[in-house]
Tab-separated table of C-alpha atoms and ligand atoms in Angstrom:
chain	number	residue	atom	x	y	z
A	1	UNK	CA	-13.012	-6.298	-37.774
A	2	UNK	CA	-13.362	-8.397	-34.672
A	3	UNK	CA	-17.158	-9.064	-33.351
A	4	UNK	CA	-18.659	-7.697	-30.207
A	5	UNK	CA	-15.673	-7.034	-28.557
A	6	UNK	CA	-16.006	-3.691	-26.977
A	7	UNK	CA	-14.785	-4.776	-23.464
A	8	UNK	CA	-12.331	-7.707	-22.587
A	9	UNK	CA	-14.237	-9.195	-19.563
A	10	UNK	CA	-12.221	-11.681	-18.013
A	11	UNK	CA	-10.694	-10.421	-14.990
A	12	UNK	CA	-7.181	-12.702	-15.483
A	13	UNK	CA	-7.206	-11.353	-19.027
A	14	UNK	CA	-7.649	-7.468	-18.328
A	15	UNK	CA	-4.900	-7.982	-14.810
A	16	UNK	CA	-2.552	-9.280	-17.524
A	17	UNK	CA	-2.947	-6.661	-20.192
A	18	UNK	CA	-2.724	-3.772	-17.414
A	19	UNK	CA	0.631	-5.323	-16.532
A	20	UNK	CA	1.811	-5.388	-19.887
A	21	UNK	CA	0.790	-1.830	-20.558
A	22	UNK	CA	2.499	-0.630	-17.203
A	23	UNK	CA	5.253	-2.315	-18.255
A	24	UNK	CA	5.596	-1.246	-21.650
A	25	UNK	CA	7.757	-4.491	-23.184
A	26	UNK	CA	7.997	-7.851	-21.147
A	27	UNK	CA	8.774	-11.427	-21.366
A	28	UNK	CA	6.076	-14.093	-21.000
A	29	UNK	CA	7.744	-15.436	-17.785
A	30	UNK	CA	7.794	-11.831	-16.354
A	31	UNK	CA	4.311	-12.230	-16.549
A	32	UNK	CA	3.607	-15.106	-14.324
A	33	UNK	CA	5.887	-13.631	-11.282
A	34	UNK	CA	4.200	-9.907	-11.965
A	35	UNK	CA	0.474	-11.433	-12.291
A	36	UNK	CA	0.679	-14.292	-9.545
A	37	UNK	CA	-1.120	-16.261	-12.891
A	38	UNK	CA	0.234	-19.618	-13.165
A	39	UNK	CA	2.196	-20.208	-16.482
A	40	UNK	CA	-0.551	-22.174	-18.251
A	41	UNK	CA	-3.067	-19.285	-17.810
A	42	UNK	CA	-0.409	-16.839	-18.606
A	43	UNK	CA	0.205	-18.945	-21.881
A	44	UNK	CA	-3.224	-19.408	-22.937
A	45	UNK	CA	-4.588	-15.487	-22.201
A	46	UNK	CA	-1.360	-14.040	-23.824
A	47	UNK	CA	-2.901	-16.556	-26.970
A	48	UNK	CA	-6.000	-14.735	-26.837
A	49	UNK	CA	-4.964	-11.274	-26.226
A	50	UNK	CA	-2.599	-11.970	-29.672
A	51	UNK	CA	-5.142	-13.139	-31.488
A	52	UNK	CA	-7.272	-10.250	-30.549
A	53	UNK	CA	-4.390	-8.283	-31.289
A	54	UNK	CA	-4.583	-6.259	-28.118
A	55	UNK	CA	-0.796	-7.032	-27.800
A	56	UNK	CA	2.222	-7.866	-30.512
A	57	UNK	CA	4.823	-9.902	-30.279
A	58	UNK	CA	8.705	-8.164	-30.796
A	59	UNK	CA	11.949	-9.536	-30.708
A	60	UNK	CA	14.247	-7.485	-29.154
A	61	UNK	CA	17.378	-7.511	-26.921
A	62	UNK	CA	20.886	-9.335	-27.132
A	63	UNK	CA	20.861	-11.771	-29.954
A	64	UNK	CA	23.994	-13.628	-28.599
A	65	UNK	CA	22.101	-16.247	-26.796
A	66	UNK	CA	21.803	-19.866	-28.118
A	67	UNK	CA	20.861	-20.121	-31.747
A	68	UNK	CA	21.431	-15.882	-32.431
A	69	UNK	CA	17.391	-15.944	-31.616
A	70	UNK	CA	16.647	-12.772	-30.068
A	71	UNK	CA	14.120	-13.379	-26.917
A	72	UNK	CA	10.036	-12.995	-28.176
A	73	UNK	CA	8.631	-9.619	-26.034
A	74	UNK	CA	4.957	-8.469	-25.565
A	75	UNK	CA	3.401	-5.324	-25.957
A	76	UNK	CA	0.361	-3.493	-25.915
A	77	UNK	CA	-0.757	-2.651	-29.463
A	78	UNK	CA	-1.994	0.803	-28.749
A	79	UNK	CA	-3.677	1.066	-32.262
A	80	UNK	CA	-6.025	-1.964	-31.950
A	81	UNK	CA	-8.786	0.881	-31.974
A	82	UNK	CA	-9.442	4.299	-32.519
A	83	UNK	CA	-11.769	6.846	-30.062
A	84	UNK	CA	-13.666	9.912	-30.367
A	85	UNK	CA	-13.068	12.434	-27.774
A	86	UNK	CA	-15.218	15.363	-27.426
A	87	UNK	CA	-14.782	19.199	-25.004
A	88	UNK	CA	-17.960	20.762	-25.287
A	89	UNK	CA	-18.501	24.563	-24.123
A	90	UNK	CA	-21.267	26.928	-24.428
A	91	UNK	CA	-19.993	28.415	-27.554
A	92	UNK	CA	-16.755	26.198	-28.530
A	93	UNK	CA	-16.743	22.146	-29.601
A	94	UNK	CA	-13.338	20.653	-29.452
A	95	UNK	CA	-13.626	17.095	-30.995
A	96	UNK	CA	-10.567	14.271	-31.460
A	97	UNK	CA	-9.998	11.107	-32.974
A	98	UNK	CA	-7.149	8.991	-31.792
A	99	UNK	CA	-5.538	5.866	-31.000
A	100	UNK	CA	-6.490	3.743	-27.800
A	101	UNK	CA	-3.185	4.698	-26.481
A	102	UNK	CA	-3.595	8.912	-27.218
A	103	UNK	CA	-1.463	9.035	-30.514
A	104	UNK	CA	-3.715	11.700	-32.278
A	105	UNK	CA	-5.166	11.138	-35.616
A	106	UNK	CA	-7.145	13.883	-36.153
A	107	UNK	CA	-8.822	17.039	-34.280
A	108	UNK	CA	-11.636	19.403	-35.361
A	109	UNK	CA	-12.432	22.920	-33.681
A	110	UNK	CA	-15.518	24.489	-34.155
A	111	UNK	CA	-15.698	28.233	-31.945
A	112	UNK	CA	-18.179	30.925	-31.511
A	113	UNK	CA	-20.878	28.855	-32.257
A	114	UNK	CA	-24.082	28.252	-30.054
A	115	UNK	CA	-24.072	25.243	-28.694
A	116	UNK	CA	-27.708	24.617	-27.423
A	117	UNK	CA	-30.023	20.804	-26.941
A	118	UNK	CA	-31.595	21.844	-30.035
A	119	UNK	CA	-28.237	22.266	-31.777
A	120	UNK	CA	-26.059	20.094	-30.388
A	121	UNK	CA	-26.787	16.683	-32.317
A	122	UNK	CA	-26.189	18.603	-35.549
A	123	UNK	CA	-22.967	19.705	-34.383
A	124	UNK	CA	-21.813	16.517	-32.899
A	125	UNK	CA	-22.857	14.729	-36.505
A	126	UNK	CA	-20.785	17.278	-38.588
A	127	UNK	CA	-17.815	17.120	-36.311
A	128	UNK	CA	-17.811	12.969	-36.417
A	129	UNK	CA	-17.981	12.844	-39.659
A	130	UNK	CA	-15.196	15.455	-40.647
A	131	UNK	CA	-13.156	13.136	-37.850
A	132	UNK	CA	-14.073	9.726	-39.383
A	133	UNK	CA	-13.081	10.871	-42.888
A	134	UNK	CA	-9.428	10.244	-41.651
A	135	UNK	CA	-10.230	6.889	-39.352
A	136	UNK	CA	-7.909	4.437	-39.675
A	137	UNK	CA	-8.716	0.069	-40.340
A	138	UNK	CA	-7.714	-0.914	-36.806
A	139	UNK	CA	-9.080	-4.403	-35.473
A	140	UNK	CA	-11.966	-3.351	-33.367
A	141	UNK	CA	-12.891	-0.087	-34.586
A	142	UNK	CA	-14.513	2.615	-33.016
A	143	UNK	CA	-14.662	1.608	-28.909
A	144	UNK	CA	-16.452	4.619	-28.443
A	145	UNK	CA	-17.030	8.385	-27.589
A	146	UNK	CA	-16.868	10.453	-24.489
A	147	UNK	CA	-18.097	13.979	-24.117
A	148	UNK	CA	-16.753	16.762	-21.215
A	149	UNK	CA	-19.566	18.567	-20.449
A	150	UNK	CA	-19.205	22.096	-18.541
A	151	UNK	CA	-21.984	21.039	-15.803
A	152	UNK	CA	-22.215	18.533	-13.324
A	153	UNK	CA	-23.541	14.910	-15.075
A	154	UNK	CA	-24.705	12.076	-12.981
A	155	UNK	CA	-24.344	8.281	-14.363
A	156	UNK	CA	-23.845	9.927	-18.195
A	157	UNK	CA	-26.634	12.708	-17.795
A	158	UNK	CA	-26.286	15.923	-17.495
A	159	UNK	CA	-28.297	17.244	-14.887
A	160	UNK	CA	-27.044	20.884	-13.902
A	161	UNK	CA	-25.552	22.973	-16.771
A	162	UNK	CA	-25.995	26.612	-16.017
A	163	UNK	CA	-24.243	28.052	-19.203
A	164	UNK	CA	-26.425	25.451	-21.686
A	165	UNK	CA	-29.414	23.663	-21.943
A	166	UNK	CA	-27.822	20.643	-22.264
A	167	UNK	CA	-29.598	19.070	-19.058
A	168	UNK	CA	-32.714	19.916	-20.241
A	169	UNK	CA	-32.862	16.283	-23.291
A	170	UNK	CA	-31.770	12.760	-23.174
A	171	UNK	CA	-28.481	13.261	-24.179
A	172	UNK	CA	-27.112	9.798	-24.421
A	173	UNK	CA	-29.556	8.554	-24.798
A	174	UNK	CA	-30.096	10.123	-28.201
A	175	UNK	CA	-26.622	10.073	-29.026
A	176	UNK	CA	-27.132	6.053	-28.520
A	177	UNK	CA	-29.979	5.581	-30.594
A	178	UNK	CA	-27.718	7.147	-33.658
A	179	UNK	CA	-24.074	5.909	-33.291
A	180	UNK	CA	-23.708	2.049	-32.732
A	181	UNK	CA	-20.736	2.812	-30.327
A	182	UNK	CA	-20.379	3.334	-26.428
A	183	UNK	CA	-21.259	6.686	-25.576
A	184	UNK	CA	-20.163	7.824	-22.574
A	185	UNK	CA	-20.722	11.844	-21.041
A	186	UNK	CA	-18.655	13.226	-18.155
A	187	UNK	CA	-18.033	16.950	-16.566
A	188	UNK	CA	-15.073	18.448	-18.046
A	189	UNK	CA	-13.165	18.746	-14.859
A	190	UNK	CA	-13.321	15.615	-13.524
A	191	UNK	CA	-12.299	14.376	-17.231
A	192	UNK	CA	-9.304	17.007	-17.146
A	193	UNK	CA	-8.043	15.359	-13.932
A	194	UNK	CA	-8.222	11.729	-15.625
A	195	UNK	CA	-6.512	12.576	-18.529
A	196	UNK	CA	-3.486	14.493	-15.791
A	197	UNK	CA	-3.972	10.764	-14.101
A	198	UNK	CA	-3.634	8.396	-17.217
A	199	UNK	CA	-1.316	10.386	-19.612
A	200	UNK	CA	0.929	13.017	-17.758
A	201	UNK	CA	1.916	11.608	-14.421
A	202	UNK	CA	2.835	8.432	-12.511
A	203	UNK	CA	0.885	9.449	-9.366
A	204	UNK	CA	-1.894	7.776	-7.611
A	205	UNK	CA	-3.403	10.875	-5.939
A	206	UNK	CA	-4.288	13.938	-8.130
A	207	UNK	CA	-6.181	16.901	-8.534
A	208	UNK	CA	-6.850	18.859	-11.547
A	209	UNK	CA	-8.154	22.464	-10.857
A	210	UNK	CA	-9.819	24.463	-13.867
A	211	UNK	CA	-9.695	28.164	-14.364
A	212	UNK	CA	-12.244	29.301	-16.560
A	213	UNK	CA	-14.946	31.434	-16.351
A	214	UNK	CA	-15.648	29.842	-13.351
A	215	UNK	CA	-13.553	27.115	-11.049
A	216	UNK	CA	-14.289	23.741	-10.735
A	217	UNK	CA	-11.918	20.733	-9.967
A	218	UNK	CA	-11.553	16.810	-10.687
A	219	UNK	CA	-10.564	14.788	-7.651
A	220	UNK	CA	-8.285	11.434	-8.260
A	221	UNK	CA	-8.045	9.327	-5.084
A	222	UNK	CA	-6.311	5.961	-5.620
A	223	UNK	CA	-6.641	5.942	-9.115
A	224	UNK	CA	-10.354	6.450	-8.907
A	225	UNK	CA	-12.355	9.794	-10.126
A	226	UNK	CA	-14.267	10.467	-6.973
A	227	UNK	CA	-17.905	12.035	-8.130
A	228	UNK	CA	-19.877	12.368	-5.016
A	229	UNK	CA	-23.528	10.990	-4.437
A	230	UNK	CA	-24.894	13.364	-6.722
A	231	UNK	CA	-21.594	13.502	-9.006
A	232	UNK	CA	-20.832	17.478	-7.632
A	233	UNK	CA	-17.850	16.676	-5.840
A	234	UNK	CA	-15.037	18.888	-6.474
A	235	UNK	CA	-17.268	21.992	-7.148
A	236	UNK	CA	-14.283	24.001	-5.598
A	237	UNK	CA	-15.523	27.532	-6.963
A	238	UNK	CA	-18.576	27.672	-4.628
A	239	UNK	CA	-16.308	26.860	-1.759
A	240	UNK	CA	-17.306	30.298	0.223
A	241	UNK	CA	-14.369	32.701	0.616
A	242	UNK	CA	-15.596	35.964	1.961
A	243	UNK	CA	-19.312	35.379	4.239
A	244	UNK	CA	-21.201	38.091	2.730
A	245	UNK	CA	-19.630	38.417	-0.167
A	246	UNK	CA	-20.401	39.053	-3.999
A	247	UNK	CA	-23.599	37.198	-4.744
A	248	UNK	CA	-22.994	34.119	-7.205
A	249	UNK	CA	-25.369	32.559	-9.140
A	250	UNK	CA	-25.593	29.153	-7.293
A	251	UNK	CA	-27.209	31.046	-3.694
A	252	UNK	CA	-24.459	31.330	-1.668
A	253	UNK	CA	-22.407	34.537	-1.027
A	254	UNK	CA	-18.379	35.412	-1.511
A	255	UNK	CA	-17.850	32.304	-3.761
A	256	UNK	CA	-14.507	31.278	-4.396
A	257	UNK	CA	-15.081	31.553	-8.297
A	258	UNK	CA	-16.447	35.373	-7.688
A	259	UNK	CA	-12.749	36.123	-6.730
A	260	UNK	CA	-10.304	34.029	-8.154
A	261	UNK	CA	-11.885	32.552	-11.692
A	262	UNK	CA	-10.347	33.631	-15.246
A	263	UNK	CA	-13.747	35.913	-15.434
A	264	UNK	CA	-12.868	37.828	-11.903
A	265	UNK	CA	-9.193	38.770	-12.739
A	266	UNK	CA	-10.366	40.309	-16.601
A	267	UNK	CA	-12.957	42.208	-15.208
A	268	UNK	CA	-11.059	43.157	-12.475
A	269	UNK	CA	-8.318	44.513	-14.952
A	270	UNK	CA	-10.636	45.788	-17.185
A	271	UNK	CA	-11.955	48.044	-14.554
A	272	UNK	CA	-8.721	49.181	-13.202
A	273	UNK	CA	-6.902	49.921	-16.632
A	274	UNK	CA	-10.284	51.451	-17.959
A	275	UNK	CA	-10.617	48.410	-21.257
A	276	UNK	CA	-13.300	47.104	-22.613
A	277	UNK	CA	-11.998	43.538	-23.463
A	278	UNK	CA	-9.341	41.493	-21.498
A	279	UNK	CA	-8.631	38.088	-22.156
A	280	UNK	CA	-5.350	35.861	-20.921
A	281	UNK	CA	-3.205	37.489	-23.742
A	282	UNK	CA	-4.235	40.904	-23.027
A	283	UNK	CA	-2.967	40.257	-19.336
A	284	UNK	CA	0.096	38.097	-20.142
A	285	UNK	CA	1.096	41.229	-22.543
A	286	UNK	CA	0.472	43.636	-19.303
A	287	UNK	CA	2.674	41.278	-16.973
A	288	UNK	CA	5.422	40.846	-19.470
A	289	UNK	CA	5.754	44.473	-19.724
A	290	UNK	CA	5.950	44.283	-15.494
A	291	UNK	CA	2.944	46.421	-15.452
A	292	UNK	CA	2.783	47.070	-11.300
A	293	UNK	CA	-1.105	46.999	-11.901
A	294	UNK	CA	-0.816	43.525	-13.645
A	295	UNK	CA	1.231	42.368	-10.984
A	296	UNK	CA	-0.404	43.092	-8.185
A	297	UNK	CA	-3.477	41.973	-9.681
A	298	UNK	CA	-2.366	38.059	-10.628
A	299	UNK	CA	-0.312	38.404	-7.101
A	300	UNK	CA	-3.554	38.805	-5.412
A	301	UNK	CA	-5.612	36.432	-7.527
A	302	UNK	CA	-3.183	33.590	-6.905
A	303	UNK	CA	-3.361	34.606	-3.353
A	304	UNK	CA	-7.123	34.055	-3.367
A	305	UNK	CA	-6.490	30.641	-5.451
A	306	UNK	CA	-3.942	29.401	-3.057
A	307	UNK	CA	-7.056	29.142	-0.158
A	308	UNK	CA	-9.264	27.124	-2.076
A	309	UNK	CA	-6.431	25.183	-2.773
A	310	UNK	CA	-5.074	24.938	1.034
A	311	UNK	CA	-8.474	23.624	1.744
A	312	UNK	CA	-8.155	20.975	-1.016
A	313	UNK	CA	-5.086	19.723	0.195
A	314	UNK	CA	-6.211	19.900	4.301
A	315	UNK	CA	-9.115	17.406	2.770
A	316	UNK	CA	-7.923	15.210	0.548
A	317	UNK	CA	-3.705	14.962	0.617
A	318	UNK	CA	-2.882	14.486	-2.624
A	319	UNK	CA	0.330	13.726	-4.535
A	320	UNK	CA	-0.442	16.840	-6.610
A	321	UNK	CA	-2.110	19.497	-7.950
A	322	UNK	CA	-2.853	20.317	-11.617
A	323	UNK	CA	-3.374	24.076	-12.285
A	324	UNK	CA	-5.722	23.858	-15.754
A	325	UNK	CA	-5.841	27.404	-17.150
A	326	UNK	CA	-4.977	29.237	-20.070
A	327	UNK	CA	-4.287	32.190	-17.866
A	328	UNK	CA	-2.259	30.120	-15.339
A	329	UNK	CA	-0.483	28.505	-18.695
A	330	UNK	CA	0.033	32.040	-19.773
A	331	UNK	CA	1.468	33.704	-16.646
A	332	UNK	CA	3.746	31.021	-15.120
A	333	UNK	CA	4.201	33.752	-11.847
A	334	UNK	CA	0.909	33.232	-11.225
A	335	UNK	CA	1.448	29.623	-10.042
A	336	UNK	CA	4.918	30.474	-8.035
A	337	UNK	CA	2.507	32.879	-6.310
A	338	UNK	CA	0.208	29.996	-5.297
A	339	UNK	CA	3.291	27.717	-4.259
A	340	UNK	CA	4.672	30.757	-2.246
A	341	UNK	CA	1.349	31.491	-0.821
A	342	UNK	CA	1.066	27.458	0.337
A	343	UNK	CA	3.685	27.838	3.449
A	344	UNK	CA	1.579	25.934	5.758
A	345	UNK	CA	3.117	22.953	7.518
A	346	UNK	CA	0.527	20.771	5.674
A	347	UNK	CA	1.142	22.539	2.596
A	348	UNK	CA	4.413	23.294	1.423
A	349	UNK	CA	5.840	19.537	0.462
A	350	UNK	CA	2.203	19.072	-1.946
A	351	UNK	CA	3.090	19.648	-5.369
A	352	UNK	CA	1.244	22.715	-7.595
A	353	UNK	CA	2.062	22.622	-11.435
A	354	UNK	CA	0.625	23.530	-14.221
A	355	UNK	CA	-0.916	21.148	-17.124
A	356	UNK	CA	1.941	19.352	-19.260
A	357	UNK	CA	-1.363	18.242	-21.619
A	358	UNK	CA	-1.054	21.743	-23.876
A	359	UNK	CA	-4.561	22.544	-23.605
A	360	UNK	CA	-5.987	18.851	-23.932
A	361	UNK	CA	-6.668	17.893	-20.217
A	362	UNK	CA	-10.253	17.655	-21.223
A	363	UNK	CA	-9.923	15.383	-24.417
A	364	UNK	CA	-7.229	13.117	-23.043
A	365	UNK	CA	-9.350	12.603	-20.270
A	366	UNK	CA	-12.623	11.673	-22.535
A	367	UNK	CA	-10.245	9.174	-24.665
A	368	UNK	CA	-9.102	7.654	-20.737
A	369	UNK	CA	-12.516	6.994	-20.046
A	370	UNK	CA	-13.188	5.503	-23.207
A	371	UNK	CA	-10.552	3.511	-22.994
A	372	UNK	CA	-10.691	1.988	-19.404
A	373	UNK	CA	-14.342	0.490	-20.742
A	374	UNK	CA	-12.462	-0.754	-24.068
A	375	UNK	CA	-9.860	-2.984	-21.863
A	376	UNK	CA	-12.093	-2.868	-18.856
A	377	UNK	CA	-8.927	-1.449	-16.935
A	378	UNK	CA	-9.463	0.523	-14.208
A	379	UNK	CA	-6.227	2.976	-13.202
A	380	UNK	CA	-5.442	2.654	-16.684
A	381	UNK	CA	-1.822	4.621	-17.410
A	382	UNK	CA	-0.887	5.359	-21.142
A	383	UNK	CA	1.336	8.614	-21.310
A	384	UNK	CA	5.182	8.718	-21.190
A	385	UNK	CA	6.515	10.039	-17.507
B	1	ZN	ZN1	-21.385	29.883	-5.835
């Protein structure tokens, strides 16, 4: 294994490895026109990067030139280390080890369980060992683990998590002081929009919108997360709908997510239909069978949606918007009604889609932050689009 080499700190270096990732496969004197690096520099941090085995050397291409050598091309090697990714709900712990470049190696789900501060570390331990059973040799290891956190978490803390007691201990800290890796801890929907940004689109501008029991989105603005002073930006589902309203648990009134969350259409539907239990299946089933009830229902929801949304594009004109939702992934009218709803002259060219990450917003973006500190690349992009 290579020594202390978490991070590649030279500026030059990390410029030249981005461009060699964005580029997927180029020559050595691509490099120099794409970097503005003078040839010597590129020649002597390309030597490093190989010998660090960041990047590999191919041959590839026509081998009809002089001497039938075909021409030497560099690559990113996206297995020069592995990273544990973590999604951690109230009751659910989603864990993943993969490559630096989002080939997975292994997963482990653990659900209905409690997850608590007293129980957490426990959990965590099992799950990383279960997931390190399969690790791979690679040349620097482990570069580290990032947990999404359903709560808002300042500088790696979680400070406000209503559905745990997660902000109530030292979380990295104690996660730190047992695993000699970087540990790094981020809210999940800010971590669902970075792994949209790095692994499922070429865009700049982004937002990622989560449906759960509640709503909460992940703002993208040139590449960068944007957190806010306090890191709550993007708390979309205490945006205030209706003044007045249904009473939500954060003090306001007529909150967004008391309308339009996951949690507000099954009860809704539960009521209406007279069930005890709904759940995106149950609903999906309903819709399929063009239940008018159903219908009208996710018609209306969307509807409701599609204003929080309006307002998110009025402030912050993005490229796109990422729908992250089982029920939305489910029910694929549901987001035409939001797109039909969005007929504003501001709104109707922005872009509303659903995830293409199956599910895995949330881990892809824990492995993204992991591994922009790895390279030390900021607007790091490693999917195929
Ligand atoms: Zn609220």
């Amino acid at each position: 294994m290579i020594s202390s080499k978490y991070t590649i700190r030279e500026l030059n270096q990390a410029t030249l490895l981005k461009t060699i990732i964005d580029k997927k496969e180029v020559f050595r004197a691509e490099l120099a026109a794409a970097t503005g690096l003078n040839k010597a520099s590129v020649s002597d941090i390309t030597k490093k990067l190989l010998e660090e085995q960041l990047i590999l050397e191919t041959r590839m291409g026509d081998a009809s030139t002089a001497g039938g050598r075909k021409p030497i091309m560099l690559t990113f090697n996206g297995q020069a280390a592995t990273a544990l990714s973590f999604d951690v709900g109230y009751n659910y712990l989603e864990g993943m080890l993969s490559y630096i470049d989002g080939q997975v190696i292994a997963t482990v789900t653990k659900q209905r369980i409690s997850v608590t501060s007293e129980t957490i570390l426990p959990l965590l331990e099992e799950s990383v060992v279960d997931l390190l059973a399969n690790v791979p040799d690679t040349p620097h290891g482990i570069a580290g683990m990032t947990l999404g956190i359903h709560g808002v978490v300042f500088h790696d803390q979680p400070v406000f998590t209503p559905y745990y007691d997660l902000d109530t201990i030292d979380l990295q800290t104690e996660l730190a002081n047992h695993y000699d890796f970087p540990i790094f801890i981020h809210n999940e929907a800010n971590l669902a929009a970075l792994g949209e940004y790095t692994f499922s689109s070429h865009y700049q501008n982004l937002i990622s919108i989560s449906i759960h029991s509640g709503i909460g989105c992940g703002i993208v603005e040139s590449g960068k997360l944007q957190l806010g002073k306090h890191g709550k930006a993007g708390e979309l589902g205490h945006s205030i709908l209706y003044p007045s309203g249904r009473p939500c648990p954060c003090g306001n009134a007529g909150c967004l997510e008391q309308y339009a969350s996951s949690k507000a259409v099954y009860e809704e539907f539960a009521r209406v239909k007279n069930l005890d239990y709904v759940n995106s299946d149950i609903l999906a089933d309903y819709v399929k069978k063009e239940d008018p009830q159903a219908n009208e229902l996710i018609r209306k929801n969307a509807e409701l949606l599609s204003i929080g949304i309006n307002n998110m594009i009025m402030m912050y004109d993005p490229d796109v918007i990422v729908i992250n939702s089982s029920l939305y992934q489910k029910i694929p009218e549901m987001t035409d009604h939001v797109n039909d709803a969005l007929t504003s002259r501001f709104t109707r060219d922005t872009l509303v889609r659903t995830t293409r990450l199956e599910g895995n917003a949330i881990l892809f973006g824990a492995l993204a932050i992991t591994a922009q500190h790895f390279l030390n690349i900021r607007k790091l992009k490693l999917g195929d689009f």
